[in-house]
Each structure stands twice: as structure tokens, then as C-alpha cells.
Coordinates of C-alpha atoms (C1' of nucleotides) in Angstrom, one line a residue:
Chain C
M1 CA -37.2 -16.4 4.6
P2 CA -35.5 -16.9 1.2
P3 CA -37.6 -16.3 -1.4
S4 CA -37.2 -19.7 -3.1
R5 CA -35.9 -22.7 -1.5
P6 CA -32.9 -24.6 -3.4
E7 CA -33.5 -28.6 -3.1
S8 CA -31.9 -29.6 0.5
T9 CA -28.4 -31.4 -0.5
G10 CA -27.8 -34.3 1.7
S11 CA -29.0 -34.4 5.5
A12 CA -32.8 -34.2 4.9
D13 CA -33.9 -31.0 6.5
V14 CA -32.2 -30.8 9.8
E15 CA -32.3 -27.3 9.2
R16 CA -36.2 -26.7 9.2
R17 CA -36.6 -26.8 12.7
S18 CA -40.0 -26.4 13.7
A19 CA -42.2 -29.0 11.5
A20 CA -45.7 -27.4 10.5
P21 CA -48.8 -29.3 11.4
G22 CA -50.0 -30.4 8.1
P23 CA -51.8 -29.1 5.1
G24 CA -55.4 -27.9 6.2
L25 CA -54.1 -27.3 9.2
P26 CA -53.7 -23.6 11.0
P27 CA -50.3 -23.1 12.2
A28 CA -48.7 -24.1 15.5
P29 CA -48.8 -21.4 18.3
R30 CA -45.0 -20.5 18.7
L31 CA -43.2 -19.4 21.7
P32 CA -41.8 -16.0 20.8
R33 CA -38.2 -16.2 19.1
R34 CA -35.8 -14.2 17.7
R35 CA -37.3 -12.6 15.0
E36 CA -34.8 -13.9 12.4
P37 CA -33.0 -17.4 12.1
P38 CA -30.0 -15.8 13.9
T39 CA -28.0 -15.9 10.6
R40 CA -25.0 -16.6 12.6
R41 CA -23.3 -12.9 12.9
T42 CA -23.4 -11.3 16.1
A43 CA -25.2 -7.9 16.7
L44 CA -23.7 -5.4 14.4
T45 CA -20.3 -3.6 15.9
V46 CA -18.0 -1.0 14.2
A47 CA -15.3 -3.8 14.9
G48 CA -17.6 -6.7 12.8
I49 CA -18.3 -4.2 10.2
V50 CA -15.0 -3.5 9.5
E51 CA -13.5 -7.0 9.9
A52 CA -16.3 -7.7 7.1
A53 CA -15.2 -5.2 4.8
I54 CA -11.7 -6.3 5.0
E55 CA -12.9 -9.7 3.8
V56 CA -15.0 -7.8 0.9
L57 CA -11.9 -6.1 0.4
D58 CA -9.5 -9.1 -0.3
E59 CA -12.2 -11.0 -2.7
T60 CA -13.2 -7.7 -4.7
G61 CA -10.6 -4.9 -4.3
V62 CA -11.6 -1.3 -3.3
S63 CA -14.1 -0.8 -6.2
G64 CA -15.8 -3.9 -5.5
L65 CA -15.8 -3.0 -1.9
S66 CA -19.5 -1.8 -1.3
M67 CA -21.7 -1.2 1.6
R68 CA -24.4 -3.7 -0.1
R69 CA -21.2 -6.4 0.0
V70 CA -20.4 -5.8 3.3
A71 CA -23.6 -6.0 4.7
D72 CA -24.6 -8.9 2.8
R73 CA -21.4 -10.8 4.5
L74 CA -23.4 -9.9 7.9
G75 CA -26.3 -11.1 6.5
T76 CA -28.0 -7.9 6.7
G77 CA -29.2 -5.0 4.2
A78 CA -26.8 -2.2 3.4
A79 CA -29.0 0.3 5.4
S80 CA -28.3 -0.9 8.6
L81 CA -24.6 -0.2 8.3
Y82 CA -25.5 3.2 8.4
A83 CA -26.5 3.1 12.2
H84 CA -22.6 2.4 13.0
V85 CA -20.6 4.1 10.1
S86 CA -21.3 7.5 8.4
G87 CA -20.8 6.1 5.0
R88 CA -18.3 4.3 2.7
E89 CA -15.8 6.7 3.0
E90 CA -15.9 6.4 6.9
L91 CA -15.6 2.8 6.6
L92 CA -12.6 2.9 4.0
E93 CA -10.8 4.8 6.6
L94 CA -11.5 2.4 9.6
V95 CA -10.4 -0.1 6.9
F96 CA -7.1 1.4 6.4
D97 CA -6.6 2.3 10.1
E98 CA -6.7 -1.2 10.9
L99 CA -4.4 -2.5 8.3
V100 CA -2.0 0.3 9.7
G101 CA -2.3 -1.2 13.1
R102 CA -0.8 -4.3 11.9
V103 CA 2.6 -2.9 11.3
E104 CA 4.9 -3.5 14.4
L105 CA 6.6 -0.2 15.2
P106 CA 10.0 -0.3 16.7
E107 CA 12.0 1.3 19.7
P108 CA 13.7 4.2 17.7
D109 CA 17.8 3.4 17.5
S110 CA 19.7 6.2 16.6
A111 CA 22.6 3.4 15.6
R112 CA 20.3 1.4 13.2
W113 CA 17.8 4.0 12.0
R114 CA 18.1 3.4 8.0
E115 CA 17.5 -0.5 8.6
Q116 CA 14.8 0.6 10.8
V117 CA 13.0 2.8 8.4
H118 CA 13.9 0.5 5.8
R119 CA 11.7 -2.3 8.2
M120 CA 9.1 -0.1 8.8
V121 CA 8.1 0.9 5.4
S122 CA 8.6 -2.6 3.8
D123 CA 6.0 -4.0 6.4
F124 CA 3.7 -1.0 5.7
H125 CA 4.1 -2.0 1.9
A126 CA 3.2 -5.6 2.6
V127 CA 0.3 -5.3 4.7
L128 CA -1.3 -2.6 1.9
V129 CA -0.2 -5.4 -1.3
S130 CA -1.4 -8.0 0.8
H131 CA -5.0 -6.6 0.7
R132 CA -5.4 -5.7 -2.8
D133 CA -5.5 -2.1 -4.0
A134 CA -6.0 -1.3 -0.1
A135 CA -3.5 1.5 -0.6
L136 CA -5.9 3.5 -2.4
A137 CA -8.1 3.8 0.7
G138 CA -5.3 5.7 2.2
M139 CA -4.4 8.2 0.1
G140 CA -5.0 11.9 0.6
R141 CA -5.5 11.3 3.9
I142 CA -3.8 13.2 6.8
P143 CA -2.9 11.0 10.0
T144 CA -5.5 11.7 12.6
S145 CA -6.6 7.8 13.3
P146 CA -5.0 6.2 16.3
N147 CA -2.8 3.9 14.2
T148 CA -1.8 6.0 11.8
L149 CA -0.8 8.7 14.1
A150 CA 0.9 6.4 16.4
A151 CA 2.9 4.9 13.1
A152 CA 3.8 8.6 12.2
E153 CA 5.1 9.0 15.1
T154 CA 7.3 6.3 15.5
L155 CA 8.5 6.8 11.8
S156 CA 9.3 10.7 12.6
A157 CA 10.8 9.3 15.7
V158 CA 13.2 7.2 13.8
M159 CA 14.2 9.6 11.3
R160 CA 15.2 12.1 13.9
A161 CA 17.0 9.4 15.8
G162 CA 19.2 9.3 12.1
G163 CA 19.9 12.9 12.5
L164 CA 17.4 14.1 10.2
S165 CA 16.8 18.1 10.5
E166 CA 13.0 18.8 11.7
R167 CA 12.0 20.3 8.6
V168 CA 13.3 17.3 6.4
V169 CA 11.9 14.8 8.9
A170 CA 8.4 17.2 8.4
L171 CA 8.5 17.2 5.1
G172 CA 9.8 13.5 4.4
L173 CA 7.5 12.2 6.5
D174 CA 4.9 12.5 4.5
Q175 CA 6.6 11.9 1.0
L176 CA 7.5 8.9 2.8
I177 CA 4.3 7.6 3.3
L178 CA 3.1 9.0 -0.1
F179 CA 5.7 6.7 -1.8
V180 CA 4.7 3.7 0.1
C181 CA 1.0 3.7 -0.3
A182 CA 1.2 4.9 -4.0
S183 CA 4.0 2.0 -4.8
A184 CA 1.4 -0.6 -2.9
F185 CA -1.7 0.6 -5.3
E186 CA 0.4 0.6 -8.1
Q187 CA 1.3 -3.1 -7.2
G188 CA -2.1 -3.9 -6.0
L189 CA -3.7 -2.1 -9.3
V190 CA -2.1 -4.5 -11.5
D191 CA -3.8 -7.6 -10.5
E192 CA -7.1 -5.4 -9.9
R193 CA -7.2 -4.8 -13.9
G194 CA -9.1 -8.0 -14.0
M195 CA -6.9 -10.2 -15.6
S196 CA -5.6 -13.9 -14.9
P197 CA -2.3 -14.9 -13.9
D198 CA -1.4 -16.1 -17.5
D199 CA -2.8 -13.2 -18.9
L200 CA -0.9 -10.9 -16.7
A201 CA 2.5 -13.1 -17.2
A202 CA 1.6 -12.6 -21.0
Y203 CA 1.0 -8.9 -20.7
F204 CA 4.4 -8.3 -18.8
A205 CA 6.2 -10.2 -21.7
E206 CA 4.6 -8.2 -24.1
V207 CA 5.8 -4.9 -22.4
H208 CA 9.5 -6.3 -22.1
A209 CA 9.2 -6.9 -25.6
F210 CA 7.9 -4.1 -26.3
Y211 CA 10.8 -1.9 -24.8
D212 CA 13.3 -4.1 -26.0
R213 CA 12.0 -3.2 -29.5
L214 CA 11.7 0.7 -29.2
P215 CA 13.2 2.3 -32.1
T216 CA 16.3 3.6 -31.0
D217 CA 16.5 6.6 -33.4
R218 CA 13.0 7.8 -31.8
F219 CA 13.7 6.8 -28.2
P220 CA 17.5 6.3 -28.1
T221 CA 17.7 6.7 -24.0
L222 CA 14.5 4.4 -23.4
A223 CA 15.8 1.7 -25.6
A224 CA 19.1 1.7 -23.6
I225 CA 17.7 1.5 -20.3
A226 CA 15.3 -0.8 -21.4
P227 CA 16.8 -3.9 -19.9
D228 CA 17.1 -1.7 -16.2
M229 CA 13.9 -1.1 -16.7
T230 CA 12.3 -4.5 -16.9
G231 CA 15.2 -6.2 -15.2
H232 CA 13.8 -5.3 -11.5
D233 CA 10.9 -6.9 -9.6
A234 CA 8.2 -4.9 -7.3
Q235 CA 10.6 -5.4 -4.2
A236 CA 13.7 -4.5 -5.9
R237 CA 12.4 -1.0 -7.3
F238 CA 10.8 -0.2 -3.8
R239 CA 13.6 -1.2 -2.0
F240 CA 15.7 1.5 -4.6
G241 CA 12.8 4.1 -4.0
V242 CA 13.2 3.7 -0.1
S243 CA 17.0 4.2 -0.6
S244 CA 16.8 7.1 -3.0
L245 CA 14.8 9.1 -0.6
L246 CA 16.6 8.5 2.2
A247 CA 20.0 9.4 0.8
G248 CA 18.0 12.4 -0.5
Y249 CA 17.1 13.5 2.9
E250 CA 20.3 12.9 4.2
A251 CA 21.7 15.2 1.6
L252 CA 19.2 18.0 2.3
S253 CA 19.5 17.9 6.1
A254 CA 23.4 17.8 5.9
A255 CA 23.2 21.2 3.3
E256 CA 21.2 23.1 5.9
S257 CA 23.7 22.4 8.8
A258 CA 26.4 23.0 6.8
A259 CA 24.2 26.6 5.3
D260 CA 23.8 27.5 9.1
Chain M
M1 CA -41.8 10.2 -25.5
P2 CA -41.3 11.4 -21.7
P3 CA -43.6 9.1 -19.4
S4 CA -45.3 11.8 -18.3
R5 CA -45.7 15.2 -19.3
P6 CA -45.2 18.2 -17.0
E7 CA -47.5 21.3 -17.5
S8 CA -45.4 23.7 -19.7
T9 CA -44.5 26.8 -18.0
G10 CA -45.1 30.0 -19.4
S11 CA -44.7 30.1 -23.5
A12 CA -47.3 27.8 -24.7
D13 CA -46.7 24.5 -26.6
V14 CA -43.7 26.4 -28.5
E15 CA -41.5 23.5 -29.0
R16 CA -44.3 20.8 -30.3
R17 CA -43.4 21.9 -33.6
S18 CA -45.7 19.6 -35.8
A19 CA -49.3 20.4 -34.8
A20 CA -51.3 16.9 -34.8
P21 CA -54.7 17.2 -37.2
G22 CA -56.9 16.7 -33.8
P23 CA -58.5 14.0 -31.4
G24 CA -60.5 11.2 -34.0
L25 CA -58.2 11.8 -37.4
P26 CA -55.2 10.0 -38.4
P27 CA -51.9 11.0 -37.9
A28 CA -50.5 13.7 -40.6
P29 CA -48.4 12.7 -43.5
R30 CA -44.9 13.9 -42.8
L31 CA -41.5 14.5 -45.3
P32 CA -39.0 12.5 -44.1
R33 CA -36.6 14.2 -41.9
R34 CA -33.5 14.3 -39.9
R35 CA -34.7 11.4 -36.7
E36 CA -33.9 13.9 -34.2
P37 CA -33.4 17.3 -33.8
P38 CA -29.6 17.4 -35.0
T39 CA -28.4 17.6 -31.4
R40 CA -25.4 20.2 -32.7
R41 CA -22.6 17.9 -31.9
T42 CA -20.8 16.1 -35.3
A43 CA -19.9 12.2 -35.7
L44 CA -18.9 11.0 -32.8
T45 CA -14.9 10.8 -33.0
V46 CA -12.2 9.4 -30.5
A47 CA -11.1 12.7 -30.1
G48 CA -14.2 14.4 -29.9
I49 CA -14.9 11.8 -27.1
V50 CA -12.0 12.3 -25.5
E51 CA -12.6 16.3 -25.1
A52 CA -15.9 15.6 -23.9
A53 CA -14.5 13.6 -20.9
I54 CA -12.0 15.8 -20.0
E55 CA -14.9 18.2 -19.8
V56 CA -17.0 15.8 -17.5
L57 CA -13.7 15.2 -15.3
D58 CA -13.4 19.2 -15.2
E59 CA -16.9 19.3 -13.6
T60 CA -16.9 16.1 -11.3
G61 CA -13.4 14.5 -11.0
V62 CA -12.6 10.7 -12.1
S63 CA -15.4 9.4 -10.0
G64 CA -18.0 11.2 -11.9
L65 CA -16.5 10.5 -15.2
S66 CA -19.2 7.9 -16.4
M67 CA -20.0 6.9 -19.7
R68 CA -23.2 7.9 -19.5
R69 CA -22.4 11.6 -18.6
V70 CA -19.6 11.6 -21.3
A71 CA -22.6 10.6 -23.9
D72 CA -24.9 12.8 -22.5
R73 CA -22.5 15.8 -23.7
L74 CA -22.6 14.4 -26.8
G75 CA -26.1 14.2 -27.5
T76 CA -26.2 10.3 -27.4
G77 CA -26.6 7.1 -25.2
A78 CA -23.6 5.1 -23.3
A79 CA -23.9 2.4 -25.7
S80 CA -22.8 4.6 -28.8
L81 CA -19.0 5.1 -27.5
Y82 CA -18.2 1.4 -27.2
A83 CA -18.1 1.7 -31.3
H84 CA -14.8 3.8 -30.7
V85 CA -13.5 2.9 -27.3
S86 CA -13.6 -0.4 -26.2
G87 CA -15.0 0.7 -22.2
R88 CA -14.1 3.7 -19.3
E89 CA -10.7 2.0 -18.6
E90 CA -9.7 3.0 -22.3
L91 CA -10.9 6.3 -22.2
L92 CA -9.3 7.2 -18.9
E93 CA -5.9 5.8 -20.4
L94 CA -6.7 8.4 -23.8
V95 CA -7.8 11.0 -21.3
F96 CA -4.1 10.5 -19.4
D97 CA -1.8 10.6 -22.5
E98 CA -3.8 13.6 -23.8
L99 CA -3.0 15.5 -20.8
V100 CA 0.3 14.4 -20.7
G101 CA 0.6 15.8 -24.3
R102 CA 0.0 19.3 -23.3
V103 CA 3.7 18.8 -21.3
E104 CA 6.2 21.2 -23.0
L105 CA 9.3 18.7 -23.8
P106 CA 12.9 20.5 -23.3
E107 CA 16.3 20.1 -25.3
P108 CA 17.8 18.3 -23.1
D109 CA 20.7 20.2 -21.7
S110 CA 23.5 18.9 -19.2
A111 CA 24.2 22.5 -17.7
R112 CA 20.7 22.8 -16.9
W113 CA 19.5 19.6 -16.1
R114 CA 18.4 19.6 -12.6
E115 CA 16.4 22.9 -13.5
Q116 CA 14.6 20.8 -16.6
V117 CA 13.9 18.1 -14.1
H118 CA 12.0 20.4 -12.4
R119 CA 10.4 22.3 -14.8
M120 CA 8.9 18.8 -16.6
V121 CA 7.5 17.5 -13.6
S122 CA 5.9 20.8 -12.2
D123 CA 4.6 21.2 -15.3
F124 CA 3.2 17.9 -15.7
H125 CA 2.4 18.4 -12.3
A126 CA 0.0 21.3 -12.8
V127 CA -1.6 19.8 -15.6
L128 CA -2.7 16.9 -13.8
V129 CA -4.2 19.3 -10.6
S130 CA -5.5 21.8 -13.2
H131 CA -7.9 18.3 -13.8
R132 CA -8.9 17.5 -10.3
D133 CA -8.0 14.1 -9.5
A134 CA -7.0 13.0 -13.2
A135 CA -3.4 11.7 -12.0
L136 CA -5.7 8.5 -10.7
A137 CA -6.3 7.7 -14.6
G138 CA -2.2 7.3 -15.0
M139 CA -1.2 5.4 -11.8
G140 CA -0.5 1.5 -12.4
R141 CA -0.2 2.4 -16.1
I142 CA 3.2 1.5 -17.5
P143 CA 4.0 4.2 -20.4
T144 CA 3.2 2.7 -23.9
S145 CA 1.0 5.5 -25.2
P146 CA 2.4 8.1 -27.8
N147 CA 2.6 11.1 -25.7
T148 CA 3.4 9.2 -22.5
L149 CA 6.3 7.5 -24.3
A150 CA 7.7 11.1 -25.7
A151 CA 7.8 12.4 -21.9
A152 CA 9.4 9.3 -20.8
E153 CA 12.1 9.7 -23.4
T154 CA 12.5 13.3 -22.9
L155 CA 12.5 13.0 -18.6
S156 CA 14.9 9.8 -18.7
A157 CA 17.4 11.8 -21.5
V158 CA 17.9 14.7 -19.1
M159 CA 18.3 12.6 -16.2
R160 CA 21.0 10.7 -18.2
A161 CA 22.5 14.8 -19.2
G162 CA 22.7 14.9 -15.5
G163 CA 24.9 12.2 -15.4
L164 CA 22.8 9.7 -13.3
S165 CA 23.7 6.1 -14.1
E166 CA 21.7 3.9 -16.5
R167 CA 20.6 2.1 -13.1
V168 CA 19.5 4.7 -11.4
V169 CA 17.7 6.7 -14.6
A170 CA 15.8 3.3 -15.1
L171 CA 14.6 3.1 -11.5
G172 CA 14.3 6.8 -10.8
L173 CA 12.2 7.6 -13.9
D174 CA 9.4 5.3 -12.4
Q175 CA 9.9 6.5 -8.9
L176 CA 9.6 10.2 -10.7
I177 CA 6.5 9.7 -12.5
L178 CA 4.8 7.8 -9.5
F179 CA 5.2 10.6 -7.4
V180 CA 4.1 13.2 -9.5
C181 CA 0.9 11.3 -9.9
A182 CA 0.5 10.4 -6.4
S183 CA 1.1 14.0 -5.4
A184 CA -1.4 15.3 -8.2
F185 CA -3.8 12.7 -7.1
E186 CA -3.7 13.6 -3.4
Q187 CA -4.0 17.3 -4.0
G188 CA -6.7 16.5 -6.7
L189 CA -8.9 14.2 -3.9
V190 CA -8.8 16.9 -1.4
D191 CA -11.4 19.0 -2.9
E192 CA -13.2 15.5 -4.7
R193 CA -13.8 14.7 -0.8
G194 CA -16.8 16.8 -1.7
M195 CA -16.1 20.0 0.5
S196 CA -17.0 23.5 -0.5
P197 CA -14.0 25.9 -0.2
D198 CA -15.1 27.0 3.2
D199 CA -15.5 23.8 4.8
L200 CA -12.6 23.1 3.3
A201 CA -10.5 26.0 5.0
A202 CA -12.4 25.2 8.0
Y203 CA -10.8 21.3 7.8
F204 CA -7.2 22.4 7.4
A205 CA -7.7 24.8 10.2
E206 CA -9.0 21.8 12.3
V207 CA -6.2 19.9 11.1
H208 CA -4.1 22.7 11.9
A209 CA -4.9 23.0 15.5
F210 CA -5.3 19.5 16.0
Y211 CA -1.5 18.7 15.3
D212 CA -0.6 21.7 17.0
R213 CA -2.2 20.5 20.5
L214 CA -1.2 16.8 20.1
P215 CA 0.2 15.8 23.6
T216 CA 4.1 16.1 23.5
D217 CA 4.1 12.9 25.9
R218 CA 2.7 10.0 23.8
F219 CA 3.9 12.0 20.4
P220 CA 6.7 14.2 21.3
T221 CA 7.9 14.1 17.9
L222 CA 5.0 15.1 15.9
A223 CA 4.5 17.5 18.0
A224 CA 8.0 18.5 18.0
I225 CA 7.8 19.1 13.9
A226 CA 4.1 20.3 13.6
P227 CA 5.2 23.7 12.4
D228 CA 7.2 22.6 10.0
M229 CA 4.3 19.7 8.8
T230 CA 1.8 22.4 8.5
G231 CA 3.4 25.2 7.7
H232 CA 4.4 24.3 4.0
D233 CA 1.9 25.0 1.4
A234 CA 1.1 22.1 -1.5
Q235 CA 3.6 23.6 -3.8
A236 CA 6.8 23.7 -1.2
R237 CA 5.8 20.1 -0.6
F238 CA 6.1 19.2 -4.1
R239 CA 9.4 20.8 -4.7
F240 CA 10.9 19.2 -1.7
G241 CA 9.7 16.0 -2.5
V242 CA 11.5 16.5 -6.4
S243 CA 14.6 18.3 -4.9
S244 CA 15.0 15.0 -2.6
L245 CA 14.5 12.5 -5.2
L246 CA 17.3 14.4 -7.4
A247 CA 19.6 14.4 -4.5
G248 CA 19.2 11.0 -3.6
Y249 CA 19.6 9.6 -7.2
E250 CA 22.7 11.7 -7.1
A251 CA 24.1 10.1 -4.2
L252 CA 23.2 6.6 -5.5
S253 CA 24.5 7.3 -8.9
A254 CA 28.1 8.6 -7.2
A255 CA 28.0 5.7 -4.9
E256 CA 27.9 3.3 -7.9
S257 CA 30.5 4.9 -9.4
A258 CA 32.6 5.2 -6.5
A259 CA 32.4 1.1 -6.2
D260 CA 33.7 0.3 -9.7
Chain J
dA1 C1' -31.5 2.5 20.0
dC2 C1' -31.2 -0.3 16.3
dC3 C1' -32.4 -2.4 12.3
dT4 C1' -35.4 -2.9 8.0
dG5 C1' -37.4 -2.7 3.4
dA6 C1' -38.1 0.1 -0.3
dA7 C1' -37.3 3.6 -3.2
dC8 C1' -34.5 7.2 -5.7
dA9 C1' -31.1 8.3 -8.7
dC10 C1' -27.4 6.6 -10.3
dC11 C1' -23.4 3.0 -12.7
dG12 C1' -20.8 0.0 -16.8
dT13 C1' -21.8 -2.9 -20.4
dT14 C1' -24.5 -5.9 -24.0
dC15 C1' -27.4 -7.0 -27.4
dA16 C1' -30.8 -7.0 -30.8
dA17 C1' -32.5 -4.0 -33.8
dG18 C1' -32.4 -0.3 -36.5
dT19 C1' -30.7 2.8 -40.5
Chain V
dA1 C1' -20.3 0.9 -40.1
dC2 C1' -22.3 3.3 -36.4
dC3 C1' -25.9 4.3 -33.9
dT4 C1' -29.6 3.0 -30.5
dG5 C1' -33.1 1.7 -26.9
dA6 C1' -34.0 -1.3 -23.4
dA7 C1' -32.1 -4.5 -20.2
dC8 C1' -29.3 -6.9 -16.9
dA9 C1' -27.2 -6.3 -12.9
dC10 C1' -25.3 -3.6 -10.0
dC11 C1' -23.9 1.2 -6.9
dG12 C1' -24.3 4.9 -2.0
dT13 C1' -27.6 7.1 0.5
dT14 C1' -32.2 8.4 3.0
dC15 C1' -36.1 7.5 4.9
dA16 C1' -40.5 5.9 6.8
dA17 C1' -41.7 2.1 9.5
dG18 C1' -41.3 -1.4 12.7
dT19 C1' -39.3 -3.5 17.0

DNA sequence: ACCTGAACACCGTTCAAGT
DNA sequence: ACCTGAACACCGTTCAAGT
């Protein structure tokens, strides 16, 4: 029962399904029925909770993803979630695993391994960025959930197919995942800092101007590379990052073989 | 005045410094005095607030770094901080700048540029890690504060001294900083997830065992590289990361020159 | 077994009021 | 100009109680 009843707008009282007998009369007898107007959602399940959590995430970002808001969206109270999920931390892990599961996994092909790595990490990055700063939920986590394990297996298999050494793949896999998450998190943070698109454009224009005007005596190098720093969009920077990592892995891997 | 007065334990009423005349009598006249027992700390300043914030950070991590706790440590209320700092977000920026300022900046030397980069980013990483997950405060931030600008200038100058192209330095600088912050954040997060050192050791042993036991049919690559994944400590992984980035930058930079 | 309301111990920020 | 207490609108989690 809502504590205060807002005026019904339009089609009068269709929702009040049982008419009371009237003033001065006792309440009418009732057939037993489900204790609450069924509040639309079905019984609580982990999958349903994760789905609701992702909806909240899309609206508010990770910091706004609270147990209370998720519960609200499911028409219940926060305490009810604890029967299905140990707490906020586990819910974030489940959300992250669900998002990783949306990345398509290729059949490793040594002829196209670079392309395959670029594709996988770009997809991964895109999925994360499309859910605000969701990437935060993945940082500092060792892959042990089903979808993160499957993705780690495929990504490392592609790297091995490219001829990188076991050692380089083992160490590089971690770093590549860290890079994807950190990039996505940074990108997601930007629109988390509570700015309108207009403010945001203004802010970037300011940053651009700021770097262009850096005094060349105190900041000779930054001033010189300023055009190159502000001249690339997020996607170009991400692509550069992946390329430099792969080039580095190849060089280190080759150096290892040469040492044998 | 406390709403309810707990029984004084032991040494009776030493703290009630002004004895009331007694029941039925008006309150005794008082000399004007400082409204509060002087609470030890001097007047609020930005520097003092940042110092207190770092102390709180060291005790609780970024998530526990609240305006209320910082104020508490300064013997005041949270609202008082807003006269010196626009809010929590700005305070985090100030804390990050202060920490970056503790990194020693070398004179760029083209003969030792790799060593200089390794040294700078290791110092940076070490400073961040020594303050829990402080690195979180630096992510998603474009260097504009004094110490972050100075560090960015020096780091990019060292990279230029190493012969890397303007484009590679401009794009790589960002990535290198992101890598340092993300690594430090991950490392800091581990002891943030609220575990005792014993729990932590047990957890890592579990992870180790988990990877060692991965079924080889479903996870052939992960199973094969498991020893290499769990066999390196955080410092080795960080060093590998920096080396691979530098190797990548050199390769990409060389490829650019070759294309000219 | 699952769900609930109420409570506990917290948050960041604002604002009228004091000095 | 600086500081304050109280208030507002939030948090995650626990727990006794209900069904």
C-alpha cells in the first residue's frame, strides 16, 4: 500500500480492483490472495537481480548502483537481495561477468592473431564503455567466474597462436585486461563527474586551450607535443595502446628466443 | 551535551571542570572563554586538510576517506571543510597532486633514458601503493595540477631524450601514467577488500591451486601458462609491464621513421 | 526457504545562524 | 571571513519477525 495516494490520471480507478462496501460498513470478506498487488516482477532470482543492477548501472554508474536502488526496481526492499547475493561486492562481480559474457570469442587463427586480439579487446572495451564506468567492477579481480575464465582462455590462446612465449602471454594477458578495464573506466568516469554534454565539450575545449598555452620555458616538451596529445580521440588512443602492447610482447618474446 | 550520560568509569568527574552551584540555584557567572577546549589543531588550511586526508586514506582507503572523518581528525565538523575545498572530489585531486609531488624528478639523460623511465614510474607506483588504493584518485584525470604537470613534463622529456617520436610520446605518456595508476589501484584494492593478512594469504593460495587444477580440456592454454601466471610477484609483473610498453614504443617509433 | 520492516551506523552537501 | 549544528536525502548490512 502506498503511504500517500497520488490522484489517478485519466482512466478512473481501473486499478482499484476490489470496491469497498462503503462508509460505515465493515470490510468485505475476501478470498485469500497473494499478499501484495503482484508488483509486476516475478520472484527474485540472481539473474533478475543482475539484470536490474545493469539497468541501475546504466542510469547512475557504479557509484549509484546501490542495493536499495536495485531492490526498488524489483519492487522490494534491499534486505531481500541478501537471500540471493552475499552483498554489493558479489553483485558487482556478477554484473561484470555478465558483461564479459557479451563479448564474442573467436576461433584462434595464427594467421590473423593480431586482428583477433584487436577485435576481442575492442569489443570488450566497447561493452564496458556502453555501461558507464562498469569497468571499475572488473579491476582488481582475478578471473575465476565462468565468462571471465572463458574470455581469458580464448585471449591467451590467440596470443599463443601468434607465437608469443608462455611467459609473455602469462604476464601480458593480465596487462592487456588491465589496460582494457582502465581505459574503459577512465572513459566512463568522464561522463560520471556529473557534467552535461555542453559542460563536457566546454571542459575539453578548456583542456585543449590550456595545453596549447603552456609556457614553453617551463614545459618545453609538453608544449611541443600538445597538438599530438589533444589531437587524437579516445578510440585512436585505445588502438595505439593495444598496438604498442602487442609490439612490445613481440619484441620481448623474440628477445627471449634469441637468448636461448 | 551528550543526549545520554554514560556512568563515569573510575576517576570521578575530573572532566567536569566547572562545578555547578547546586540544585535550585541559578547558573554561576562565567568569564568569557574560548567556546571549546581548543581541540589541539591550528586554524584550518588547505594544506592541513590534505595532510589529514592522507592520514585518513592510510587508515581506511579511498572509500573510507569521507569529509566527516577528515573533519573529525581536525577537531571540527564536515561542513567546515567546505570553506577551503569545494568538496570531496577536489580534496581527492589535491591528495593525488600531493602524492605525485613526492616523486623525484631526474634530469633527462638520453644515455640512461630507459633506466630513468623505469625509475620514475617505479617511484610513482611505490608512492601510490604505500597509500592503499590512492591511485583511484588519479584515474580519469588530465594532468593540470602543479605536481602532475611537472611530472608529465619530465617523463615526456625523458621519453623524447630516448628518441621516441612526438606522436609516440604524446600517446604513450598517457598510457604509461594510466598503467602506473591502474596497477597501483589493483594492488591497493587487494588489501581493501577487507581481508586480514592471513585471509589474504589463504586467498592467494586458493587462486594458485585453482589455476593449477583448471581442466586442461576446457582451458588448455590457461592450464599451460598457469605456473607463469601465479609464479611472478607484483613487482615482477609491474616491471614486465613497463618493459613491454617501452619495447612497444620503440618498435612503433622505429616503424614511423622507416615509413618516412 | 524466502521475504520484510525497522534499525544501526554511516555518507556528501546545504544552509541559516553565529562569531 | 570563517566556522558551526542541524537537517536532508542518501548508503550497506543485520536481525527478529513474518509467511
